[in-house]
Short mmCIF file of C-alpha atoms in Angstrom, two decimals:
data_model
loop_
_atom_site.label_atom_id
_atom_site.label_comp_id
_atom_site.label_asym_id
_atom_site.label_seq_id
_atom_site.Cartn_x
_atom_site.Cartn_y
_atom_site.Cartn_z
CA MET A 1 -12.43 -27.59 54.27
CA LYS A 2 -10.55 -24.66 55.83
CA SER A 3 -7.93 -24.67 53.09
CA ILE A 4 -10.62 -24.71 50.41
CA PHE A 5 -12.40 -21.73 52.02
CA PHE A 6 -9.29 -19.60 52.33
CA GLY A 7 -8.18 -20.62 48.86
CA SER A 8 -11.50 -19.49 47.44
CA LEU A 9 -11.37 -16.24 49.41
CA PHE A 10 -7.88 -15.52 48.10
CA LEU A 11 -8.99 -16.21 44.51
CA LEU A 12 -12.04 -13.94 44.89
CA THR A 13 -9.96 -11.13 46.43
CA SER A 14 -7.31 -11.43 43.71
CA THR A 15 -9.94 -11.34 41.00
CA LEU A 16 -11.61 -8.23 42.44
CA MET A 17 -8.30 -6.44 42.89
CA GLY A 18 -7.24 -7.42 39.39
CA GLY A 19 -10.49 -6.03 38.05
CA LEU A 20 -10.05 -2.77 39.92
CA ASN A 21 -6.47 -2.45 38.75
CA SER A 22 -7.43 -3.15 35.15
CA CYS A 23 -9.95 -0.28 35.28
CA LYS A 24 -7.32 2.19 36.47
CA SER A 25 -5.79 4.18 33.62
CA TYR A 26 -2.19 5.33 33.92
CA PRO A 27 -1.19 8.35 31.80
CA PRO A 28 1.45 7.44 29.22
CA THR A 29 4.77 9.16 29.93
CA ASP A 30 7.36 7.21 27.92
CA LEU A 31 7.13 7.94 24.19
CA ALA A 32 9.90 5.42 23.59
CA GLN A 33 7.41 2.68 24.48
CA ASN A 34 5.49 2.90 21.22
CA ASN A 35 4.15 0.51 18.61
CA ILE A 36 4.73 2.67 15.54
CA ILE A 37 4.98 0.80 12.22
CA PRO A 38 7.17 1.46 10.29
CA LYS A 39 9.76 1.97 13.03
CA PRO A 40 10.88 5.62 13.14
CA VAL A 41 14.46 6.85 12.79
CA SER A 42 14.54 8.25 16.32
CA VAL A 43 12.25 8.74 19.31
CA VAL A 44 13.21 10.92 22.27
CA ALA A 45 10.93 10.82 25.32
CA THR A 46 10.48 13.76 27.70
CA ARG A 47 8.41 11.94 30.33
CA GLY A 48 5.25 14.01 30.27
CA THR A 49 1.68 13.66 29.01
CA PHE A 50 -0.43 15.60 26.52
CA GLU A 51 -4.22 15.38 26.55
CA LEU A 52 -6.41 16.12 23.54
CA SER A 53 -9.59 17.61 24.94
CA GLU A 54 -12.87 19.13 23.82
CA GLY A 55 -12.22 22.58 22.40
CA ALA A 56 -8.87 21.68 20.88
CA MET A 57 -8.18 23.33 17.54
CA LEU A 58 -6.21 22.14 14.55
CA TYR A 59 -4.03 24.98 13.26
CA VAL A 60 -1.98 24.95 10.07
CA GLN A 61 0.71 27.31 8.88
CA GLU A 62 -0.99 30.07 6.93
CA GLY A 63 -0.57 30.42 3.19
CA SER A 64 -0.86 26.76 2.17
CA ASP A 65 -4.01 25.15 0.75
CA GLU A 66 -2.32 21.75 0.97
CA LEU A 67 -1.82 22.16 4.71
CA LEU A 68 -5.46 23.15 5.11
CA GLN A 69 -6.46 19.95 3.31
CA LEU A 70 -4.10 17.90 5.48
CA GLY A 71 -5.47 19.57 8.57
CA GLN A 72 -8.98 18.58 7.55
CA TYR A 73 -7.77 15.04 6.85
CA LEU A 74 -6.38 14.82 10.41
CA ALA A 75 -9.56 16.32 11.84
CA ASP A 76 -11.60 13.71 9.96
CA ILE A 77 -9.49 10.99 11.60
CA LEU A 78 -9.76 12.37 15.14
CA THR A 79 -13.33 13.69 15.25
CA PRO A 80 -15.53 10.55 14.99
CA ALA A 81 -14.03 8.68 17.97
CA THR A 82 -13.34 11.68 20.20
CA GLY A 83 -16.61 13.41 19.45
CA PHE A 84 -14.74 16.72 19.41
CA SER A 85 -15.61 19.36 16.82
CA MET A 86 -12.10 20.22 15.69
CA ALA A 87 -12.01 23.32 13.52
CA VAL A 88 -9.10 23.74 11.10
CA LYS A 89 -7.65 27.25 10.94
CA PRO A 90 -4.53 28.93 9.50
CA SER A 91 -2.05 30.47 11.92
CA SER A 92 1.29 32.29 11.73
CA SER A 93 2.70 30.59 14.82
CA ALA A 94 2.33 27.49 16.95
CA PRO A 95 -0.59 27.98 19.37
CA SER A 96 -0.56 26.22 22.74
CA GLY A 97 -3.60 25.43 24.84
CA GLY A 98 -3.99 21.78 23.90
CA ASN A 99 -3.98 22.38 20.14
CA ILE A 100 -2.27 20.70 17.16
CA PHE A 101 -0.15 22.65 14.65
CA LEU A 102 0.98 21.57 11.18
CA SER A 103 3.84 23.54 9.66
CA LEU A 104 6.49 23.53 6.93
CA VAL A 105 10.17 24.30 7.50
CA ASP A 106 12.36 25.96 4.86
CA VAL A 107 15.40 23.69 5.08
CA ASP A 108 16.12 20.28 6.55
CA ASN A 109 18.31 18.25 4.22
CA GLU A 110 17.87 15.10 6.29
CA LEU A 111 14.07 14.98 6.24
CA GLY A 112 13.70 15.16 2.45
CA GLU A 113 10.30 15.01 0.76
CA GLU A 114 8.57 12.57 3.13
CA GLY A 115 10.39 13.09 6.42
CA TYR A 116 8.79 14.83 9.39
CA GLU A 117 9.37 15.81 12.99
CA LEU A 118 6.52 15.20 15.42
CA THR A 119 6.90 17.03 18.73
CA ILE A 120 4.47 16.36 21.56
CA HIS A 121 4.58 18.95 24.36
CA LYS A 122 2.45 18.89 27.50
CA ASP A 123 0.14 21.57 26.10
CA TRP A 124 0.43 21.31 22.30
CA VAL A 125 1.50 19.06 19.41
CA GLN A 126 3.39 20.02 16.25
CA ILE A 127 4.12 18.16 13.02
CA ALA A 128 6.78 19.88 10.93
CA ALA A 129 8.13 18.85 7.52
CA VAL A 130 9.83 20.26 4.45
CA GLN A 131 7.05 19.11 2.12
CA PRO A 132 3.32 18.41 2.62
CA ALA A 133 4.01 14.71 1.97
CA GLY A 134 6.06 14.69 5.17
CA ILE A 135 3.12 16.17 7.08
CA ALA A 136 0.95 13.36 5.69
CA ARG A 137 3.38 10.74 7.00
CA GLY A 138 3.62 12.47 10.37
CA ILE A 139 -0.16 12.42 10.67
CA GLN A 140 -0.10 8.63 10.43
CA THR A 141 2.46 8.43 13.23
CA LEU A 142 0.35 10.69 15.44
CA ARG A 143 -2.65 8.53 14.62
CA GLN A 144 -0.82 5.38 15.69
CA LEU A 145 0.24 6.97 18.99
CA PHE A 146 -3.37 7.50 20.02
CA PRO A 147 -5.20 4.52 21.55
CA PRO A 148 -6.61 2.10 18.93
CA ARG A 149 -10.15 3.24 19.66
CA ILE A 150 -9.29 6.46 17.77
CA GLU A 151 -10.18 4.43 14.65
CA ALA A 152 -13.83 4.05 15.67
CA ASN A 153 -16.61 5.72 13.70
CA GLU A 154 -18.58 6.76 16.77
CA PRO A 155 -17.66 8.54 20.03
CA GLN A 156 -15.56 6.54 22.48
CA GLU A 157 -14.67 7.10 26.10
CA GLY A 158 -11.51 9.17 26.70
CA PRO A 159 -9.15 10.36 27.87
CA TRP A 160 -7.06 10.90 24.72
CA LEU A 161 -3.52 10.92 26.06
CA LEU A 162 -0.09 10.97 24.41
CA ALA A 163 3.35 10.66 25.95
CA THR A 164 5.52 13.71 25.30
CA GLY A 165 8.69 13.76 23.24
CA THR A 166 9.92 13.98 19.66
CA VAL A 167 9.72 11.56 16.75
CA ARG A 168 12.12 12.38 13.93
CA ASP A 169 11.63 10.23 10.88
CA PHE A 170 12.29 9.79 7.16
CA PRO A 171 12.20 6.84 4.73
CA GLN A 172 15.04 4.66 3.53
CA TYR A 173 13.52 4.25 0.03
CA SER A 174 11.40 6.67 -1.99
CA PHE A 175 9.18 3.92 -3.50
CA ARG A 176 7.11 1.83 -1.07
CA GLY A 177 4.14 0.24 -2.72
CA ALA A 178 1.63 -2.51 -3.20
CA MET A 179 -0.10 -3.85 -6.28
CA LEU A 180 -3.76 -4.79 -6.58
CA ASP A 181 -4.82 -7.07 -9.43
CA VAL A 182 -8.32 -5.94 -10.40
CA ALA A 183 -8.27 -7.95 -13.64
CA ARG A 184 -8.55 -11.57 -12.46
CA HIS A 185 -11.31 -10.50 -10.08
CA PHE A 186 -12.81 -7.02 -10.23
CA PHE A 187 -13.04 -4.85 -7.11
CA GLN A 188 -15.31 -1.86 -6.67
CA VAL A 189 -14.10 1.71 -6.19
CA LYS A 190 -14.89 1.58 -2.45
CA ASP A 191 -12.64 -1.48 -2.07
CA VAL A 192 -9.75 0.23 -3.84
CA LYS A 193 -10.20 3.24 -1.56
CA GLN A 194 -10.13 0.98 1.48
CA TYR A 195 -6.90 -0.56 0.20
CA ILE A 196 -5.45 2.94 -0.25
CA ASP A 197 -6.36 3.74 3.37
CA TYR A 198 -4.38 0.73 4.59
CA LEU A 199 -1.37 1.82 2.53
CA ALA A 200 -1.60 5.36 3.93
CA LEU A 201 -1.82 4.20 7.55
CA TYR A 202 1.58 2.52 7.23
CA LYS A 203 3.23 5.25 5.12
CA MET A 204 3.30 3.44 1.79
CA ASN A 205 3.20 5.80 -1.17
CA VAL A 206 2.40 3.78 -4.32
CA LEU A 207 -0.59 1.76 -5.50
CA HIS A 208 0.07 -0.17 -8.71
CA LEU A 209 -3.21 -1.17 -10.39
CA HIS A 210 -3.06 -4.20 -12.70
CA LEU A 211 -5.86 -3.06 -15.02
CA SER A 212 -5.84 -5.67 -17.79
CA ASP A 213 -5.26 -9.37 -18.21
CA ASP A 214 -6.61 -12.42 -20.01
CA GLN A 215 -9.71 -12.52 -17.80
CA GLY A 216 -10.80 -8.91 -18.03
CA TRP A 217 -10.14 -5.34 -19.17
CA ARG A 218 -10.95 -2.97 -16.31
CA ILE A 219 -10.50 0.62 -17.51
CA GLU A 220 -12.71 2.54 -19.94
CA ILE A 221 -10.87 3.56 -23.12
CA LYS A 222 -13.20 5.82 -25.07
CA SER A 223 -11.46 5.31 -28.42
CA TRP A 224 -11.78 1.50 -28.07
CA PRO A 225 -15.16 1.07 -26.30
CA ASN A 226 -15.52 -2.68 -26.80
CA LEU A 227 -12.65 -3.27 -24.38
CA THR A 228 -15.11 -2.69 -21.55
CA GLN A 229 -18.40 -3.44 -23.29
CA HIS A 230 -17.15 -6.94 -24.05
CA GLY A 231 -13.74 -7.49 -22.50
CA ALA A 232 -14.78 -6.47 -18.99
CA SER A 233 -17.83 -8.72 -18.85
CA THR A 234 -16.30 -11.64 -16.98
CA GLN A 235 -13.57 -12.69 -14.53
CA VAL A 236 -11.94 -15.81 -13.09
CA GLY A 237 -14.61 -18.41 -12.46
CA GLY A 238 -17.12 -16.78 -14.79
CA GLY A 239 -18.45 -13.94 -12.64
CA GLU A 240 -19.83 -10.76 -14.18
CA GLY A 241 -16.59 -8.79 -13.98
CA GLY A 242 -16.74 -5.01 -14.24
CA PHE A 243 -14.66 -1.95 -15.05
CA TYR A 244 -13.90 1.58 -13.94
CA THR A 245 -15.31 4.42 -15.97
CA GLN A 246 -12.81 7.17 -16.58
CA GLU A 247 -14.61 9.25 -13.96
CA GLU A 248 -14.31 6.43 -11.41
CA TYR A 249 -10.62 5.98 -12.19
CA GLN A 250 -10.04 9.69 -11.70
CA GLU A 251 -11.92 9.45 -8.40
CA ILE A 252 -9.49 6.74 -7.27
CA VAL A 253 -6.51 8.80 -8.41
CA GLN A 254 -7.79 11.86 -6.53
CA TYR A 255 -8.45 9.84 -3.36
CA ALA A 256 -4.90 8.49 -3.50
CA GLN A 257 -3.42 11.94 -4.17
CA GLU A 258 -5.11 13.31 -1.06
CA ARG A 259 -3.15 10.67 0.91
CA TYR A 260 0.09 11.34 -1.01
CA ILE A 261 -0.08 8.00 -2.77
CA THR A 262 0.79 7.68 -6.46
CA ILE A 263 -1.34 5.49 -8.72
CA ILE A 264 0.63 3.53 -11.32
CA PRO A 265 -1.59 2.04 -14.04
CA GLU A 266 -0.51 -1.20 -15.71
CA ILE A 267 -1.64 -2.43 -19.10
CA ASP A 268 0.07 -5.80 -19.51
CA LEU A 269 1.63 -6.24 -22.97
CA PRO A 270 2.06 -8.13 -25.28
CA GLY A 271 0.91 -11.20 -23.32
CA HIS A 272 -1.88 -11.44 -20.73
CA THR A 273 -4.05 -9.79 -23.40
CA ASN A 274 -6.89 -12.20 -24.14
CA ALA A 275 -9.59 -9.76 -22.99
CA ALA A 276 -8.35 -7.25 -25.59
CA LEU A 277 -7.93 -9.94 -28.26
CA SER A 278 -11.50 -11.07 -27.66
CA SER A 279 -12.76 -7.49 -27.91
CA TYR A 280 -10.98 -6.52 -31.15
CA PRO A 281 -10.21 -9.25 -33.70
CA GLU A 282 -7.81 -7.00 -35.63
CA LEU A 283 -5.34 -7.26 -32.74
CA ASN A 284 -4.92 -10.98 -33.55
CA CYS A 285 -2.64 -12.19 -36.34
CA ASP A 286 -5.48 -14.23 -37.88
CA GLY A 287 -8.00 -11.39 -37.55
CA LYS A 288 -10.37 -13.55 -35.51
CA ALA A 289 -11.60 -12.68 -32.03
CA THR A 290 -10.67 -15.12 -29.28
CA GLU A 291 -13.18 -16.46 -26.78
CA LEU A 292 -13.45 -14.78 -23.41
CA TYR A 293 -11.36 -16.58 -20.77
CA THR A 294 -12.21 -17.32 -17.14
CA GLY A 295 -9.42 -19.72 -16.17
CA THR A 296 -6.07 -19.03 -14.51
CA LYS A 297 -3.42 -20.39 -16.89
CA VAL A 298 -0.88 -17.90 -18.24
CA GLY A 299 1.31 -17.44 -21.29
CA PHE A 300 -1.11 -18.39 -24.07
CA SER A 301 -2.06 -14.95 -25.41
CA THR A 302 -0.17 -12.34 -27.41
CA LEU A 303 -0.89 -9.27 -29.44
CA CYS A 304 0.15 -9.53 -33.08
CA THR A 305 3.37 -7.56 -32.73
CA LYS A 306 3.86 -7.02 -36.49
CA LYS A 307 0.52 -5.32 -37.11
CA GLU A 308 0.49 -1.53 -37.22
CA VAL A 309 -3.02 -1.42 -35.75
CA VAL A 310 -1.63 -2.94 -32.55
CA TYR A 311 0.60 0.10 -32.02
CA GLU A 312 -2.26 2.45 -32.85
CA PHE A 313 -4.27 0.63 -30.17
CA ILE A 314 -1.47 0.88 -27.61
CA ASP A 315 -0.91 4.55 -28.37
CA ASP A 316 -4.58 5.33 -27.75
CA VAL A 317 -4.65 3.34 -24.50
CA VAL A 318 -1.46 4.92 -23.16
CA ARG A 319 -2.64 8.39 -24.19
CA GLU A 320 -6.04 8.16 -22.51
CA LEU A 321 -4.68 6.61 -19.32
CA SER A 322 -1.76 9.04 -19.12
CA GLU A 323 -4.08 12.02 -19.42
CA MET A 324 -5.92 10.78 -16.30
CA THR A 325 -2.82 9.81 -14.31
CA PRO A 326 -0.72 12.60 -12.77
CA GLY A 327 2.02 10.23 -11.58
CA LYS A 328 5.16 9.95 -13.68
CA TYR A 329 5.07 6.17 -14.31
CA PHE A 330 3.26 3.90 -16.79
CA HIS A 331 3.61 0.13 -16.35
CA ILE A 332 3.74 -1.87 -19.60
CA GLY A 333 3.77 -5.35 -18.03
CA GLY A 334 5.88 -7.55 -20.29
CA ASP A 335 5.81 -10.68 -18.14
CA GLU A 336 5.09 -14.26 -19.11
CA SER A 337 4.63 -13.50 -22.79
CA LEU A 338 5.41 -17.10 -23.61
CA SER A 339 3.59 -17.07 -26.96
CA THR A 340 5.62 -14.16 -28.28
CA PRO A 341 8.96 -15.20 -29.84
CA LEU A 342 11.87 -13.25 -28.37
CA LYS A 343 12.72 -11.91 -31.83
CA ASP A 344 9.27 -10.30 -31.87
CA TYR A 345 9.13 -9.43 -28.19
CA ILE A 346 12.26 -7.26 -28.18
CA PRO A 347 11.26 -4.85 -30.99
CA PHE A 348 7.75 -4.72 -29.55
CA VAL A 349 8.99 -3.60 -26.12
CA ASN A 350 11.38 -1.13 -27.75
CA ARG A 351 8.54 0.49 -29.64
CA VAL A 352 6.07 0.49 -26.73
CA GLN A 353 8.63 2.23 -24.54
CA GLN A 354 8.80 5.05 -27.10
CA ILE A 355 5.00 5.33 -27.05
CA VAL A 356 5.07 5.72 -23.28
CA LEU A 357 7.76 8.40 -23.52
CA SER A 358 5.76 10.26 -26.16
CA HIS A 359 2.97 10.70 -23.61
CA GLY A 360 5.26 12.09 -20.94
CA LYS A 361 5.59 9.02 -18.73
CA GLN A 362 8.48 6.88 -17.52
CA VAL A 363 8.47 3.16 -18.26
CA ILE A 364 8.09 0.41 -15.67
CA GLY A 365 7.93 -3.24 -16.70
CA TRP A 366 8.32 -6.66 -15.16
CA ASP A 367 11.90 -7.95 -15.24
CA GLU A 368 11.49 -9.61 -18.66
CA ILE A 369 11.56 -6.20 -20.36
CA ALA A 370 15.32 -6.07 -19.68
CA HIS A 371 15.74 -8.31 -22.76
CA ALA A 372 14.93 -5.20 -24.79
CA ARG A 373 16.94 -1.99 -25.12
CA LEU A 374 15.73 0.00 -22.15
CA VAL A 375 15.08 3.71 -22.49
CA GLU A 376 16.49 6.30 -20.11
CA ASN A 377 14.88 6.23 -16.65
CA ALA A 378 13.21 2.87 -17.28
CA VAL A 379 12.46 0.83 -14.17
CA VAL A 380 12.62 -2.96 -14.02
CA GLN A 381 10.34 -4.68 -11.53
CA TYR A 382 12.14 -7.78 -10.27
CA TRP A 383 9.78 -10.64 -9.54
CA ALA A 384 11.31 -13.87 -10.84
CA ARG A 385 14.75 -13.92 -12.44
CA ASP A 386 17.91 -12.40 -11.00
CA LYS A 387 19.56 -12.33 -14.41
CA ASN A 388 16.78 -10.21 -15.89
CA ALA A 389 17.04 -7.64 -13.11
CA LEU A 390 20.82 -7.60 -13.50
CA LYS A 391 20.40 -7.01 -17.26
CA GLY A 392 18.29 -4.01 -16.39
CA VAL A 393 20.87 -2.65 -13.97
CA GLU A 394 23.60 -3.11 -16.58
CA GLN A 395 21.55 -0.83 -18.86
CA GLY A 396 21.26 1.83 -16.16
CA ALA A 397 17.74 0.98 -15.03
CA ARG A 398 16.67 1.14 -11.42
CA VAL A 399 14.90 -1.80 -9.82
CA ILE A 400 11.69 -2.26 -7.83
CA MET A 401 12.11 -5.31 -5.60
CA SER A 402 9.06 -7.61 -5.71
CA PRO A 403 10.53 -11.12 -5.37
CA ALA A 404 7.68 -13.63 -5.62
CA ALA A 405 9.15 -15.87 -2.91
CA LYS A 406 9.33 -12.98 -0.44
CA ALA A 407 6.82 -10.30 -1.40
CA TYR A 408 3.85 -11.83 -3.25
CA LEU A 409 0.79 -11.27 -1.09
CA ASP A 410 -1.16 -13.99 -2.91
CA MET A 411 1.19 -16.69 -1.64
CA LYS A 412 -0.27 -18.85 1.13
CA TYR A 413 0.98 -18.38 4.67
CA ASP A 414 1.34 -22.14 5.07
CA SER A 415 -0.14 -25.39 3.75
CA THR A 416 -3.39 -24.86 5.69
CA THR A 417 -4.21 -21.46 4.16
CA VAL A 418 -7.42 -21.78 2.15
CA LEU A 419 -6.85 -18.75 -0.08
CA GLY A 420 -3.89 -18.04 -2.29
CA LEU A 421 -1.34 -20.02 -4.28
CA HIS A 422 2.02 -21.54 -3.40
CA TRP A 423 4.00 -21.88 -6.62
CA ALA A 424 6.62 -19.49 -5.19
CA GLY A 425 6.48 -21.10 -1.75
CA TYR A 426 4.78 -20.28 1.52
CA ILE A 427 5.30 -16.82 3.04
CA GLU A 428 4.61 -16.68 6.76
CA VAL A 429 4.73 -13.27 8.39
CA ASP A 430 8.32 -13.67 9.54
CA ALA A 431 9.50 -14.76 6.07
CA GLY A 432 7.82 -11.71 4.55
CA TYR A 433 9.69 -9.45 6.98
CA ASN A 434 13.11 -11.06 7.31
CA TRP A 435 14.89 -9.88 4.17
CA ASP A 436 16.69 -6.80 2.93
CA LEU A 437 16.29 -5.16 -0.46
CA ALA A 438 19.97 -4.37 -0.97
CA SER A 439 21.34 -7.81 -0.09
CA LEU A 440 18.80 -10.01 -1.88
CA VAL A 441 20.43 -10.15 -5.33
CA PRO A 442 24.24 -9.98 -5.53
CA GLY A 443 25.16 -7.24 -7.96
CA ILE A 444 22.15 -5.02 -7.20
CA GLU A 445 23.17 -2.34 -4.73
CA GLN A 446 21.05 0.04 -2.70
CA GLU A 447 21.60 3.01 -5.01
CA GLN A 448 20.23 0.94 -7.91
CA ILE A 449 17.03 0.09 -6.03
CA LEU A 450 14.02 2.38 -6.28
CA GLY A 451 12.16 0.57 -3.52
CA VAL A 452 9.82 -2.30 -2.68
CA GLU A 453 6.40 -3.39 -3.92
CA ALA A 454 4.19 -6.20 -2.62
CA PRO A 455 1.83 -7.50 -5.34
CA LEU A 456 -1.53 -9.12 -4.67
CA TRP A 457 -2.66 -11.21 -7.62
CA SER A 458 -6.33 -12.06 -7.41
CA GLU A 459 -6.85 -15.49 -8.96
CA THR A 460 -8.20 -16.78 -5.60
CA VAL A 461 -9.26 -13.51 -3.98
CA THR A 462 -12.81 -12.32 -4.62
CA ASN A 463 -13.79 -9.69 -2.02
CA MET A 464 -12.43 -7.21 0.53
CA GLN A 465 -12.52 -9.67 3.40
CA GLU A 466 -10.30 -12.03 1.45
CA ILE A 467 -8.00 -9.19 0.39
CA GLU A 468 -7.55 -8.24 4.04
CA TYR A 469 -6.76 -11.79 5.09
CA MET A 470 -3.98 -12.15 2.53
CA VAL A 471 -2.60 -8.63 2.94
CA ILE A 472 -2.79 -7.94 6.68
CA PRO A 473 -0.47 -8.26 8.55
CA ARG A 474 2.21 -8.91 5.90
CA LEU A 475 1.70 -5.48 4.32
CA LEU A 476 3.02 -3.82 7.47
CA GLY A 477 6.29 -5.70 7.15
CA TYR A 478 6.83 -4.54 3.58
CA ALA A 479 6.05 -0.98 4.69
CA GLU A 480 8.80 -1.25 7.29
CA ILE A 481 11.27 -2.85 4.87
CA GLY A 482 10.86 0.15 2.58
CA TRP A 483 10.89 2.82 5.30
CA THR A 484 13.21 1.69 8.09
CA HIS A 485 16.98 1.23 7.86
CA PRO A 486 17.98 -2.47 8.06
CA SER A 487 20.16 -1.79 11.11
CA GLN A 488 17.03 -0.79 13.03
CA ARG A 489 14.98 -3.82 12.04
CA SER A 490 14.68 -7.01 14.07
CA TRP A 491 11.98 -9.65 13.81
CA ASP A 492 11.98 -10.27 17.57
CA GLU A 493 11.33 -6.59 18.26
CA TYR A 494 9.03 -6.04 15.26
CA LYS A 495 6.71 -8.93 16.10
CA VAL A 496 5.92 -7.30 19.46
CA ARG A 497 4.97 -4.01 17.80
CA LEU A 498 2.96 -5.98 15.25
CA GLY A 499 1.19 -7.93 17.98
CA ASN A 500 0.20 -4.65 19.58
CA GLN A 501 -1.70 -3.74 16.40
CA HIS A 502 -4.32 -6.30 17.46
CA ASP A 503 -6.80 -3.80 18.89
CA ARG A 504 -6.33 -1.35 16.00
CA PHE A 505 -7.09 -4.11 13.49
CA ASN A 506 -10.19 -5.04 15.46
CA VAL A 507 -11.50 -1.48 15.73
CA LEU A 508 -10.94 -1.04 11.99
CA GLY A 509 -12.83 -4.28 11.40
CA ILE A 510 -9.95 -5.90 9.50
CA ASN A 511 -10.21 -9.60 8.73
CA TYR A 512 -6.50 -10.19 9.35
CA TYR A 513 -4.50 -13.41 9.51
CA PRO A 514 -3.68 -14.13 13.20
CA SER A 515 -0.25 -15.64 12.64
CA PRO A 516 0.82 -17.99 15.47
CA LEU A 517 4.32 -16.48 15.20
CA VAL A 518 3.08 -13.09 16.46
CA PRO A 519 2.33 -12.38 20.17
CA TRP A 520 -1.02 -10.73 19.56
CA LYS A 521 -1.85 -8.45 22.48
CA ASP A 522 -5.51 -8.08 23.37
CA GLY A 523 -5.77 -4.79 25.20
CA SER A 524 -9.53 -5.22 25.61
CA ALA A 525 -9.87 -1.78 24.10
CA ALA A 526 -11.60 -2.67 20.88
CA ALA A 527 -14.61 -0.57 19.95
CA PRO A 528 -17.53 -1.72 17.80
CA GLU A 529 -16.32 -2.51 14.31
CA THR A 530 -16.50 0.32 11.83
CA GLU A 531 -18.58 -0.08 8.72
CA LYS A 532 -16.66 -0.56 5.49
#
């Protein structure tokens, strides 16, 4: 009886002390102990603490409208959770007193366009970069250094503390992107914006929109209105489909631009075109409109490559889309055109490339386009066949690495995953992270690689919750592959940083996949979920 009593007393005392200790907050002093994703180039700790308090101001170097916009973007991130009214003001020098300062430097050859230096002093914080894009990336690092509750949409309890030191950082590759297939299933503008926000948080800089396929045409083309009046009316499984008006598309482009993310539109040609063929019978060789399609098979459709009206159609589509797209790339698809004989496919791709050039854009296409004679500055997106990508490199093209077996976000995590497909295999979180762009295909060297892109095809994905489950947390790994030098990457170290994203995911309300391979850390700091 005595042993039971003292045992119970010890357990009660330990529990109370543990509770008291858990309530005590220790100021962070070691900046090197961070969970930043992607992993920065260097972090130097100075063993102090900065506190963001009420009355703090957000100053930006005077003379730059872009910096004012970035300052407001940062204020919009920090204000809801802190409850502070952070004014954004221009300044000629770095002000102390607990403030934040955004500035541009004249020369720093190492930082480049997207690099930055984030310096946290005891009484002020500065983000410096050569270009505004670098400031945008530095903002995301600062954001990740704050406690996860900074993501909440309503005031949270402070304090808002940061360890002092310097983060110096720049990307390994200039192209770090993801693709969203809005053709198989259509997603609203607000969903695309949410996707853009996830890309921005982890310093990705490209969103490739797959705007047309057999199941639906998703972008308004005013010179060919039936593409959306008819061709957008359905999707996989027979739902009502949808499309973006030109105004909505421009809204998406603008939203991405504000986060220094480039939109790349894709119109898949000459295959994956049933929605167009159903909308305009003259695009078919027999002059008859096809039936709308709601299945998932591929390779059965093709534009009639010998008809002049087909090229008039393509010219109009490329022209209207290019006029709304400030980025330099236009994606012509070119994959799985199994119903187009190679003798017809090659001259078709040659001619379409010239159309793209005539509208001031550079050509991107899936790796099959390397069968054609590639134009200068063409980019081949490797997804399936090494030999196609190598053909592109032999012609002087650069390569975007999107290997289906490593980078396709629609592949199942394992055999128990309800969503997704598995024709390219299963991609658990470690498999998605443990590969290097420059060593994947012998004969394709780093200087020939533009970067990495992780595509999400949407045959099985129907809403934002399902998008999140397939994308998060794998997206973070692809962001790090594109940003961080391979010598600094290790799965054993990365999975700990990834596990520490647990609370941030929860505060953001992300329906993520809780991989059993990741040591998810519950810091018990999650705030009420934000509304999407």
